[in-house]
Short mmCIF file of C-alpha atoms and ligand atoms in Angstrom, two decimals:
data_model
loop_
_atom_site.label_atom_id
_atom_site.label_comp_id
_atom_site.label_asym_id
_atom_site.label_seq_id
_atom_site.Cartn_x
_atom_site.Cartn_y
_atom_site.Cartn_z
CA MET T 322 31.22 82.40 -44.62
CA ALA T 323 34.37 84.17 -45.35
CA GLU T 324 37.55 82.10 -44.82
CA LYS T 325 38.32 82.60 -41.01
CA GLU T 326 41.32 83.77 -39.83
CA LEU T 327 43.75 81.61 -37.32
CA LEU T 328 43.95 82.95 -33.98
CA LEU T 329 45.10 80.16 -31.69
CA HIS T 330 46.94 77.00 -32.63
CA ALA T 331 47.47 73.97 -30.30
CA GLU T 332 50.07 71.78 -31.37
CA GLN T 333 50.40 68.33 -29.79
CA ILE T 334 49.06 69.25 -26.51
CA ASP T 335 49.64 66.53 -23.94
CA LYS T 336 49.02 65.68 -20.34
CA ALA T 337 48.94 62.59 -18.13
CA PHE T 338 48.05 62.22 -14.44
CA GLY T 339 49.94 59.12 -13.21
CA PRO T 340 48.51 56.29 -15.65
CA THR T 341 45.65 58.46 -16.92
CA HIS T 342 46.63 59.96 -20.33
CA ALA T 343 43.97 63.08 -19.84
CA VAL T 344 45.11 64.68 -23.07
CA ASP T 345 46.68 62.87 -25.76
CA HIS T 346 48.83 64.82 -28.30
CA VAL T 347 45.93 67.14 -29.28
CA SER T 348 46.23 69.54 -32.10
CA LEU T 349 43.48 72.09 -32.71
CA ASP T 350 42.88 75.46 -34.49
CA PHE T 351 40.73 78.38 -33.24
CA TYR T 352 39.55 81.10 -35.42
CA LYS T 353 38.96 84.61 -34.89
CA GLY T 354 35.18 85.47 -34.46
CA GLU T 355 34.13 81.94 -33.78
CA VAL T 356 32.31 79.99 -30.84
CA HIS T 357 34.19 76.88 -30.79
CA CYS T 358 32.67 74.03 -28.80
CA LEU T 359 34.55 71.22 -27.26
CA ILE T 360 32.50 68.03 -26.63
CA GLY T 361 33.02 64.71 -25.30
CA GLU T 362 31.81 62.34 -22.66
CA ASN T 363 32.81 62.80 -19.03
CA GLY T 364 36.67 62.52 -18.41
CA SER T 365 37.49 62.88 -22.22
CA GLY T 366 39.85 65.60 -21.33
CA LYS T 367 38.26 68.84 -22.19
CA SER T 368 38.89 70.80 -18.83
CA THR T 369 42.39 69.43 -18.79
CA PHE T 370 42.87 70.80 -22.08
CA THR T 371 41.37 74.20 -21.49
CA ASN T 372 43.02 74.39 -18.05
CA MET T 373 46.52 74.26 -19.49
CA LEU T 374 45.51 76.91 -22.02
CA THR T 375 44.31 79.18 -19.02
CA GLY T 376 47.13 78.76 -16.61
CA ILE T 377 45.26 76.59 -14.10
CA LEU T 378 47.38 73.53 -15.09
CA PRO T 379 50.83 73.39 -16.40
CA ILE T 380 51.25 72.36 -19.86
CA GLY T 381 52.39 68.50 -20.15
CA SER T 382 54.05 68.91 -23.35
CA GLY T 383 53.15 70.56 -26.54
CA THR T 384 52.53 74.40 -27.48
CA PHE T 385 49.93 76.92 -27.74
CA THR T 386 50.69 79.66 -30.24
CA LEU T 387 48.37 82.77 -30.03
CA GLU T 388 48.72 85.19 -32.96
CA GLY T 389 52.07 83.71 -33.83
CA GLN T 390 53.38 83.98 -30.22
CA GLU T 391 54.10 80.81 -28.05
CA VAL T 392 52.11 81.22 -24.67
CA ALA T 393 52.29 79.11 -21.59
CA PRO T 394 50.39 80.90 -18.85
CA LYS T 395 51.99 80.37 -15.41
CA ASN T 396 48.44 81.12 -13.69
CA GLN T 397 45.12 82.64 -14.64
CA VAL T 398 46.30 86.38 -14.12
CA ASP T 399 49.25 85.61 -16.39
CA ALA T 400 46.67 84.12 -19.01
CA ASN T 401 44.63 87.28 -18.65
CA HIS T 402 47.63 89.32 -19.52
CA HIS T 403 48.14 87.36 -22.68
CA GLY T 404 44.54 87.93 -23.58
CA ILE T 405 43.10 84.57 -22.54
CA ALA T 406 40.40 84.17 -19.87
CA ILE T 407 38.09 81.33 -18.46
CA ILE T 408 34.85 80.96 -16.71
CA VAL T 409 35.09 77.87 -14.68
CA GLN T 410 32.47 75.42 -13.68
CA GLU T 411 32.72 75.64 -9.93
CA GLN T 412 32.74 78.98 -7.71
CA GLY T 413 35.27 81.26 -9.32
CA THR T 414 35.22 84.02 -6.90
CA LEU T 415 36.65 84.08 -3.29
CA ASP T 416 34.88 84.83 -0.11
CA GLY T 417 36.29 87.26 2.30
CA LEU T 418 36.82 89.90 -0.59
CA THR T 419 34.59 92.47 -2.20
CA VAL T 420 33.05 92.19 -5.55
CA ALA T 421 35.46 94.81 -6.87
CA GLU T 422 38.48 92.77 -5.21
CA ASN T 423 37.40 89.84 -6.87
CA MET T 424 37.16 91.37 -10.31
CA PHE T 425 40.63 92.72 -10.02
CA LEU T 426 42.24 89.90 -8.23
CA GLY T 427 46.03 89.67 -8.81
CA ASP T 428 45.60 92.77 -11.16
CA GLU T 429 45.46 95.36 -8.34
CA GLY T 430 48.59 97.01 -9.76
CA GLN T 431 46.48 99.50 -12.02
CA PHE T 432 45.00 101.11 -8.88
CA MET T 433 48.27 101.36 -6.95
CA HIS T 434 49.89 104.73 -6.33
CA ASN T 435 53.23 105.02 -4.36
CA GLY T 436 52.32 101.62 -2.56
CA ILE T 437 48.88 102.83 -1.53
CA LYS T 438 45.74 100.95 -2.96
CA ASN T 439 43.15 103.34 -4.16
CA THR T 440 40.20 101.37 -3.17
CA GLY T 441 37.69 104.03 -4.17
CA ALA T 442 39.06 104.04 -7.74
CA MET T 443 38.91 100.35 -7.98
CA VAL T 444 35.27 99.99 -6.74
CA LYS T 445 34.26 102.81 -9.10
CA LYS T 446 35.75 100.91 -12.17
CA ALA T 447 34.09 97.77 -11.17
CA GLN T 448 30.83 99.43 -10.79
CA GLU T 449 31.01 101.04 -14.12
CA LEU T 450 31.68 97.61 -15.67
CA LEU T 451 28.97 96.08 -13.75
CA ASP T 452 26.51 98.95 -14.87
CA ASP T 453 27.69 98.50 -18.35
CA TYR T 454 26.90 94.84 -18.53
CA GLY T 455 23.45 95.51 -17.05
CA PHE T 456 24.19 94.14 -13.65
CA ASN T 457 23.68 97.34 -11.55
CA TYR T 458 21.88 95.67 -8.83
CA ILE T 459 25.48 94.08 -7.90
CA LYS T 460 27.11 96.70 -5.81
CA ALA T 461 31.13 96.67 -6.29
CA ALA T 462 31.65 97.53 -2.71
CA ASP T 463 29.85 94.77 -1.21
CA PRO T 464 31.45 91.53 0.18
CA ILE T 465 31.13 88.83 -2.47
CA GLU T 466 29.27 86.52 -0.10
CA ASN T 467 26.27 88.93 -0.11
CA TYR T 468 25.40 87.22 -3.65
CA THR T 469 23.95 84.12 -4.81
CA PHE T 470 26.08 81.66 -6.61
CA GLU T 471 24.39 82.92 -9.88
CA GLU T 472 25.08 86.44 -9.20
CA ARG T 473 28.69 85.47 -8.27
CA LYS T 474 29.01 84.00 -11.92
CA LEU T 475 27.73 87.27 -13.46
CA VAL T 476 30.51 89.01 -11.65
CA GLU T 477 32.97 86.44 -13.14
CA ILE T 478 31.56 86.94 -16.55
CA VAL T 479 32.33 90.52 -16.33
CA LYS T 480 35.82 89.75 -14.74
CA ALA T 481 36.75 87.31 -17.32
CA THR T 482 35.56 89.48 -20.40
CA TRP T 483 35.70 93.43 -19.59
CA PHE T 484 39.38 93.64 -20.96
CA ASN T 485 38.22 92.11 -24.47
CA PRO T 486 40.20 88.87 -24.20
CA LYS T 487 41.30 87.29 -27.48
CA VAL T 488 40.09 83.80 -26.23
CA LEU T 489 37.16 83.32 -23.59
CA VAL T 490 36.98 79.73 -22.38
CA VAL T 491 33.46 78.87 -20.68
CA ASP T 492 33.73 75.53 -19.22
CA GLU T 493 30.36 73.87 -18.39
CA THR T 494 28.92 77.32 -16.85
CA THR T 495 25.34 76.73 -18.13
CA THR T 496 24.68 73.87 -15.76
CA ALA T 497 24.68 75.92 -12.73
CA LEU T 498 22.82 78.87 -14.12
CA SER T 499 19.19 79.79 -14.37
CA GLN T 500 17.48 80.66 -17.82
CA ASP T 501 18.22 84.36 -16.87
CA GLY T 502 21.71 83.57 -16.04
CA ARG T 503 22.22 81.75 -19.31
CA TYR T 504 20.65 84.50 -21.18
CA GLU T 505 23.35 86.97 -19.90
CA LEU T 506 26.21 84.48 -20.48
CA PHE T 507 25.08 83.78 -24.30
CA LYS T 508 24.85 87.58 -24.84
CA VAL T 509 28.32 87.98 -23.66
CA ILE T 510 29.58 84.91 -25.55
CA ASN T 511 28.02 86.54 -28.71
CA ARG T 512 29.67 89.80 -28.04
CA VAL T 513 32.98 88.20 -27.86
CA ARG T 514 32.56 86.50 -31.11
CA ASP T 515 31.24 89.50 -32.83
CA HIS T 516 34.13 91.46 -31.61
CA GLY T 517 36.31 89.23 -33.63
CA ASP T 518 37.68 87.07 -30.72
CA CYS T 519 36.93 83.36 -29.86
CA VAL T 520 35.12 81.65 -27.57
CA ILE T 521 35.91 77.97 -26.46
CA MET T 522 32.67 76.51 -24.81
CA ILE T 523 32.46 73.51 -23.20
CA ASP T 524 28.81 72.23 -22.80
CA HIS T 525 26.98 68.78 -22.22
CA ASP T 526 23.74 70.03 -23.45
CA MET T 527 23.51 69.27 -27.11
CA ASP T 528 20.82 71.81 -27.61
CA ILE T 529 23.06 74.58 -26.36
CA VAL T 530 26.00 73.54 -28.45
CA MET T 531 23.93 73.16 -31.58
CA SER T 532 22.62 76.71 -30.92
CA MET T 533 25.79 78.51 -30.11
CA ALA T 534 28.72 77.03 -32.01
CA ASP T 535 30.22 77.83 -35.30
CA ARG T 536 32.53 74.84 -35.14
CA ILE T 537 32.70 71.71 -32.90
CA SER T 538 35.51 69.53 -31.92
CA VAL T 539 35.30 66.05 -30.34
CA LEU T 540 37.58 64.56 -27.78
CA ARG T 541 37.30 60.85 -26.59
CA ASP T 542 39.60 59.24 -24.01
CA GLY T 543 41.95 62.33 -24.24
CA GLU T 544 42.23 61.95 -27.97
CA TYR T 545 41.15 64.26 -30.70
CA ILE T 546 38.50 62.83 -32.90
CA ALA T 547 37.10 65.37 -35.29
CA THR T 548 36.27 69.07 -36.05
CA VAL T 549 33.23 69.73 -37.65
CA ASN T 550 31.15 72.76 -38.88
CA LYS T 551 27.83 72.97 -37.08
CA ALA T 552 25.86 73.51 -40.20
CA ASP T 553 27.02 70.15 -41.32
CA VAL T 554 25.97 67.94 -38.27
CA ASP T 555 22.98 67.14 -36.00
CA ALA T 556 23.03 66.24 -32.36
CA ASP T 557 22.83 62.58 -32.96
CA LYS T 558 25.87 62.69 -35.36
CA LEU T 559 27.73 64.52 -32.42
CA LYS T 560 26.78 61.96 -29.89
CA THR T 561 28.03 59.18 -32.31
CA LEU T 562 31.35 60.95 -32.56
CA MET T 563 31.66 61.08 -28.76
CA VAL T 564 31.04 57.69 -28.04
CA GLY T 565 32.10 55.70 -31.25
CA ARG T 566 34.80 53.40 -30.75
CA GLU T 567 36.27 51.13 -33.41
CA MET T 568 36.95 47.53 -33.22
CA ASN T 569 40.67 47.48 -33.35
CA GLY T 570 42.00 44.36 -31.53
CA LYS T 571 42.57 40.85 -32.17
CA TYR T 572 42.51 39.93 -28.55
CA TYR T 573 38.92 39.38 -28.15
CA ARG T 574 36.96 36.04 -27.98
CA THR T 575 36.71 34.41 -31.26
CA ASP T 576 34.00 31.90 -30.70
CA TRP T 577 30.37 32.96 -32.20
CA GLY T 578 26.98 31.48 -31.64
CA GLU T 579 27.74 29.16 -28.83
CA SER T 580 24.28 28.15 -26.96
CA LEU T 581 23.64 30.35 -24.13
CA ALA T 582 24.07 28.97 -20.62
CA SER T 583 20.68 28.68 -18.90
CA ASP T 584 21.15 28.28 -15.09
CA VAL T 585 20.68 31.57 -13.40
CA ALA T 586 23.67 32.66 -11.01
CA MET T 587 22.07 35.95 -9.91
CA LYS T 588 18.65 37.52 -10.38
CA VAL T 589 18.06 41.23 -10.29
CA ASP T 590 14.33 42.01 -9.78
CA HIS T 591 12.76 45.49 -10.09
CA VAL T 592 15.91 47.15 -8.70
CA SER T 593 15.75 51.02 -8.32
CA VAL T 594 18.15 53.60 -6.81
CA PRO T 595 16.74 57.01 -6.66
CA GLY T 596 18.29 59.17 -9.42
CA GLU T 597 20.17 56.45 -10.87
CA LEU T 598 18.35 53.21 -11.46
CA GLU T 599 14.68 52.77 -12.52
CA ASP T 600 13.12 49.28 -12.30
CA ILE T 601 15.98 47.20 -13.59
CA SER T 602 15.23 43.35 -13.83
CA LEU T 603 17.88 40.88 -15.35
CA GLU T 604 19.28 37.65 -14.97
CA LEU T 605 23.05 36.71 -15.02
CA HIS T 606 23.89 33.15 -15.96
CA ASN T 607 26.56 30.72 -15.26
CA GLY T 608 29.03 30.39 -17.81
CA GLU T 609 28.29 33.70 -19.63
CA ILE T 610 29.71 36.95 -19.99
CA LEU T 611 26.96 39.76 -19.59
CA GLY T 612 27.71 43.16 -20.81
CA ILE T 613 26.28 46.23 -19.62
CA GLY T 614 26.72 49.32 -21.86
CA GLY T 615 25.54 52.98 -22.27
CA LEU T 616 26.67 56.54 -21.85
CA SER T 617 28.74 57.28 -18.75
CA GLU T 618 25.67 58.78 -16.95
CA CYS T 619 23.24 56.15 -17.94
CA GLY T 620 23.36 54.37 -14.38
CA MET T 621 25.11 51.48 -15.39
CA HIS T 622 28.02 52.05 -13.05
CA GLU T 623 25.56 52.22 -10.17
CA LEU T 624 24.12 48.99 -11.21
CA GLY T 625 27.24 47.04 -10.31
CA LYS T 626 27.40 48.56 -6.85
CA ALA T 627 23.44 47.68 -6.59
CA MET T 628 24.29 43.94 -7.56
CA PHE T 629 26.99 43.96 -4.97
CA GLY T 630 24.76 45.07 -2.11
CA ALA T 631 26.57 48.34 -2.05
CA SER T 632 23.92 50.90 -2.84
CA TYR T 633 22.39 52.45 0.06
CA GLU T 634 19.01 53.51 -1.12
CA ARG T 635 18.19 50.39 -3.35
CA THR T 636 14.82 48.91 -3.57
CA GLY T 637 13.91 45.67 -5.24
CA SER T 638 15.92 42.39 -4.77
CA VAL T 639 19.17 40.66 -5.81
CA THR T 640 19.09 37.15 -5.42
CA LEU T 641 21.55 34.22 -5.83
CA ALA T 642 20.57 30.87 -7.11
CA ASP T 643 20.21 29.19 -3.69
CA GLY T 644 17.80 32.00 -2.72
CA THR T 645 20.33 34.17 -0.72
CA GLU T 646 19.30 37.74 -1.00
CA ILE T 647 22.20 40.24 -1.55
CA ASP T 648 21.46 43.50 0.45
CA ASP T 649 24.94 44.20 1.83
CA ILE T 650 28.66 43.70 0.98
CA ASN T 651 29.59 41.08 3.49
CA THR T 652 26.63 38.69 2.29
CA ALA T 653 27.83 39.25 -1.24
CA ILE T 654 31.37 38.54 -0.44
CA ASP T 655 30.63 35.43 1.75
CA HIS T 656 28.53 33.81 -0.92
CA GLY T 657 31.41 34.30 -3.75
CA VAL T 658 30.13 37.57 -5.37
CA ALA T 659 33.22 39.88 -6.34
CA TYR T 660 33.07 43.49 -7.41
CA THR T 661 35.57 45.75 -8.85
CA SER T 662 34.87 49.49 -9.13
CA LYS T 663 35.38 51.78 -12.10
CA ASP T 664 37.18 53.92 -9.61
CA ARG T 665 40.08 51.56 -8.70
CA ASP T 666 42.18 53.84 -6.64
CA LYS T 667 39.42 55.33 -4.53
CA GLU T 668 37.12 52.36 -4.30
CA SER T 669 38.94 49.08 -4.77
CA LEU T 670 42.42 49.25 -3.64
CA LEU T 671 44.18 49.99 -0.26
CA ILE T 672 46.58 52.11 -2.18
CA ASN T 673 48.86 52.52 0.90
CA ASP T 674 49.24 49.00 1.62
CA THR T 675 51.18 46.12 -0.10
CA ILE T 676 49.97 43.82 -2.98
CA ALA T 677 49.94 40.83 -0.38
CA ASP T 678 47.49 42.62 1.86
CA ASN T 679 45.36 43.82 -1.03
CA ILE T 680 44.87 40.30 -2.68
CA THR T 681 44.24 38.48 0.61
CA LEU T 682 41.95 41.06 2.09
CA PRO T 683 38.38 39.36 1.38
CA SER T 684 39.87 35.80 2.06
CA LEU T 685 41.42 36.35 5.26
CA ARG T 686 38.59 34.55 7.10
CA ASP T 687 38.86 31.49 5.05
CA TYR T 688 42.41 30.99 5.95
CA GLY T 689 41.60 29.66 9.33
CA LYS T 690 42.52 30.63 12.92
CA ILE T 691 46.40 30.75 12.44
CA LEU T 692 46.99 33.51 10.13
CA THR T 693 50.78 34.04 9.50
CA GLY T 694 52.35 36.61 7.24
CA LYS T 695 53.91 33.72 5.54
CA LYS T 696 50.63 32.29 4.58
CA ILE T 697 49.22 35.48 3.15
CA ARG T 698 52.41 36.14 1.23
CA THR T 699 52.46 32.62 -0.42
CA GLU T 700 48.62 32.89 -1.24
CA ALA T 701 49.14 36.59 -2.71
CA ASP T 702 52.07 35.35 -4.69
CA THR T 703 50.20 32.49 -6.19
CA TYR T 704 47.48 34.72 -7.50
CA ALA T 705 49.61 37.79 -8.28
CA LYS T 706 51.67 35.39 -10.72
CA GLU T 707 48.59 33.83 -12.12
CA MET T 708 47.66 37.26 -13.28
CA SER T 709 51.27 37.91 -14.40
CA THR T 710 51.27 41.00 -12.31
CA LYS T 711 54.71 42.90 -12.98
CA MET T 712 55.99 43.69 -9.67
CA VAL T 713 59.07 43.32 -7.31
CA SER T 714 57.41 41.22 -4.71
CA VAL T 715 54.04 40.96 -2.96
CA ASN T 716 55.57 43.23 -0.43
CA GLN T 717 55.69 46.22 -2.79
CA PHE T 718 53.25 48.92 -2.28
CA VAL T 719 50.27 48.90 -4.66
CA SER T 720 50.64 52.68 -5.02
CA ALA T 721 53.76 52.10 -6.94
CA LEU T 722 52.14 49.90 -9.63
CA SER T 723 50.95 51.21 -13.04
CA GLY T 724 47.30 51.31 -13.71
CA GLY T 725 47.21 47.87 -15.45
CA ASN T 726 48.99 46.19 -12.75
CA LYS T 727 46.76 47.63 -10.10
CA GLN T 728 43.87 46.09 -11.97
CA LYS T 729 45.62 42.81 -12.07
CA VAL T 730 45.88 42.94 -8.20
CA VAL T 731 42.12 43.69 -7.93
CA ILE T 732 41.27 40.75 -10.05
CA ALA T 733 43.87 38.52 -8.16
CA ARG T 734 41.89 39.19 -4.99
CA TRP T 735 38.87 37.70 -6.29
CA LEU T 736 40.68 34.74 -7.92
CA ALA T 737 42.09 34.17 -4.47
CA LYS T 738 38.62 34.25 -2.87
CA HIS T 739 37.39 31.77 -5.76
CA SER T 740 34.54 33.75 -6.35
CA ASP T 741 31.84 32.37 -8.86
CA ILE T 742 30.25 35.64 -9.73
CA LEU T 743 32.20 38.52 -10.92
CA LEU T 744 30.84 42.05 -11.06
CA LEU T 745 33.54 44.13 -13.17
CA ASP T 746 33.03 47.75 -13.48
CA SER T 747 35.31 49.08 -16.41
CA PRO T 748 37.81 46.16 -15.83
CA THR T 749 40.17 47.64 -18.61
CA ARG T 750 39.86 51.18 -18.25
CA GLY T 751 42.93 53.04 -18.65
CA ILE T 752 44.92 49.90 -19.26
CA ASP T 753 47.27 49.16 -22.04
CA ILE T 754 46.76 46.62 -24.70
CA LYS T 755 48.72 43.98 -23.47
CA VAL T 756 47.31 43.99 -19.98
CA LYS T 757 44.07 44.22 -21.61
CA ALA T 758 44.78 40.96 -23.57
CA ASP T 759 45.63 38.97 -20.42
CA ILE T 760 42.30 40.25 -18.77
CA TYR T 761 40.15 39.36 -21.69
CA ASN T 762 41.97 35.89 -21.56
CA LEU T 763 41.26 35.47 -17.88
CA LEU T 764 37.63 36.57 -18.31
CA ASP T 765 37.07 33.97 -21.15
CA ASP T 766 38.71 31.22 -18.89
CA MET T 767 36.45 31.91 -16.09
CA ARG T 768 33.43 31.95 -18.62
CA GLN T 769 34.42 28.47 -19.53
CA GLN T 770 34.71 27.27 -16.05
CA GLY T 771 31.02 28.10 -15.73
CA LYS T 772 31.56 31.25 -13.66
CA ALA T 773 29.04 34.24 -14.30
CA VAL T 774 30.85 37.32 -15.34
CA LEU T 775 29.17 40.77 -15.71
CA ILE T 776 31.22 43.51 -17.41
CA ILE T 777 30.24 47.15 -17.07
CA SER T 778 31.96 49.07 -19.99
CA GLU T 779 32.02 52.35 -21.72
CA GLU T 780 33.96 50.57 -24.41
CA ILE T 781 31.53 49.34 -27.21
CA ALA T 782 34.31 47.15 -28.85
CA GLU T 783 34.93 45.29 -25.66
CA LEU T 784 31.23 44.83 -25.07
CA MET T 785 30.81 43.40 -28.71
CA GLY T 786 34.11 41.40 -28.51
CA MET T 787 33.65 39.73 -25.13
CA CYS T 788 29.95 39.43 -24.08
CA ASP T 789 27.35 36.64 -24.79
CA ARG T 790 24.61 39.24 -24.21
CA ILE T 791 24.57 43.02 -24.02
CA LEU T 792 22.20 45.05 -22.30
CA ILE T 793 22.26 48.77 -23.29
CA MET T 794 21.19 51.06 -20.65
CA LYS T 795 19.70 54.57 -21.39
CA ASP T 796 18.38 57.33 -18.82
CA HIS T 797 18.83 54.62 -15.63
CA LYS T 798 16.70 51.86 -17.75
CA ILE T 799 17.41 49.06 -19.93
CA GLU T 800 16.75 49.98 -23.35
CA LYS T 801 17.78 46.98 -25.34
CA GLU T 802 19.03 43.40 -24.97
CA LEU T 803 21.23 42.42 -27.82
CA VAL T 804 22.68 38.81 -28.37
CA ARG T 805 26.35 38.25 -29.08
CA ASP T 806 26.48 38.26 -33.06
CA LYS T 807 29.14 38.76 -35.55
CA SER T 808 27.03 41.29 -37.55
CA LEU T 809 26.41 43.71 -34.65
CA THR T 810 27.84 47.06 -35.52
CA ASP T 811 29.01 49.95 -32.91
CA THR T 812 26.55 52.16 -35.00
CA GLU T 813 23.72 49.91 -34.02
CA ILE T 814 24.67 49.63 -30.47
CA ILE T 815 25.18 53.44 -30.08
CA LYS T 816 21.66 53.98 -31.53
CA TYR T 817 20.11 52.61 -28.39
CA MET T 818 22.56 54.56 -26.09
CA ILE T 819 21.71 57.95 -27.24
P1 LIG S 920 36.38 66.45 -18.90
O1 LIG S 920 36.39 67.84 -18.57
O2 LIG S 920 36.36 66.04 -20.27
O3 LIG S 920 35.24 65.87 -18.30
P2 LIG S 920 38.84 66.04 -17.54
O4 LIG S 920 39.85 66.86 -18.31
O5 LIG S 920 38.31 66.47 -16.39
O6 LIG S 920 37.66 65.53 -18.55
O7 LIG S 920 39.71 64.59 -17.22
C1 LIG S 920 40.18 63.98 -17.99
C2 LIG S 920 40.88 62.69 -17.36
O8 LIG S 920 41.88 63.10 -16.41
C3 LIG S 920 39.83 61.84 -16.25
O9 LIG S 920 40.04 60.56 -16.61
C4 LIG S 920 40.21 62.45 -15.14
O10 LIG S 920 39.94 61.47 -14.01
C5 LIG S 920 41.48 62.75 -15.08
N1 LIG S 920 42.02 63.73 -14.17
C6 LIG S 920 41.59 65.08 -14.46
N2 LIG S 920 42.05 65.94 -13.59
C7 LIG S 920 42.95 65.06 -12.75
C8 LIG S 920 43.75 65.25 -11.63
N3 LIG S 920 44.04 66.45 -11.17
N4 LIG S 920 44.55 64.26 -11.00
C9 LIG S 920 44.26 62.92 -11.55
N5 LIG S 920 43.48 62.67 -12.71
C10 LIG S 920 42.68 63.79 -13.18
MG1 LIG S 921 35.23 69.27 -17.43
#
């Protein structure tokens, strides 16, 4: 292959949403005449990156340079004028407009004469384009609502490419398309590439990536990991790049080979949740940290909910040592089971309430009949301080805290409740190293006190570093059990995940 010519350069592109560093100083080159796939697990920053390029989101910091000129599109129409177009995953056309109006939305100027829109000319041009693409059964003058989601996607494909953009972004579009729709999309992608332009394609399907891409770049947790030539890799290598995480901390447990505690704190028997979990059985012991790992979609996040009695369509049973069946959240809380969700802000915290109220929420009934504000604040203060939460006082609103300190509030809540079984989904997600170390110490203390701790984690290093046993899930089932061992490697663990 001849040396490719640089078309677009991304330099230190960066974007944060509050505590989430969605895109972390990513630099990338895109060539003329290539299909460049961007891959990474859910939430790795792919859409945020391309949305900044295409004017959907403002650029946080960094620069895009297209053919030597810096571009910072203000919106999608502005991006089009710079020769950059996007086909999004969601519906990209608007109800209430015709097909033609959708195609030229924001760009009607070309059909205006003395302040009057020449609708006929617009429809004529739109129909010519549709016919040219082979979509002549779509009528330019029709309301867009007359068409199916898939047909509307075809309109978007024409809208995004008829003017020969230099860069075409296709973000997870294939998921919503049938074979026929995909075939049309792939034809257009190949046409753009053969015209000497660049397609940036985001797709979850490794077969599609391996058949369409010339080069592939991998993002992980917002960070750039690698760019590879398609010819040099296979799908497994790509998946390893997507999930692989290095051991990079001295803050994990240092003990190895302690004998496993044997008494069972919680027993999960043949638990299924439609589409999420298939026949899961496991035992969580007192005095152990049990890890659940896998790819983000493997069902592991649902498992935490199912064990807490928070899954609606669960079958099978979850039983405590004393025989109590956990079928709902209240029973779980009353029997000392704690749960923290991966989605801290939405599912675990009352964001617009004080630290004090958040910490004492599940314990209120334990404080007896006379419940004073002072009692609540004193209790909350004890546990917030035990977690070394950085705060002004417990009267501060949770919404004002950083991600790491929010997580400390969530954990302090369950300390206050004296929970003996802790089900923690992604306990250190989006948290800086120092706070992580605090949380790891606390989890190890709990283990040594004989509490039963379950960690659901997408971080392999954390599973290897903190857990007595690791259950790897794949496709909604338990694929493999691994016992804490210094010689375990992330490569070995990843092998069972993919
Ligand atoms: P991908 O497309 O790779 O799945 P995204 O770019 O959509 O990932 O998301 C990257 C991270 O940024 C995720 O943690 C996501 O939750 C977060 N994120 C994306 N958009 C927003 C937003 N508008 N507000 C807050 N967080 C966001
Ligand atoms: Mg996305």
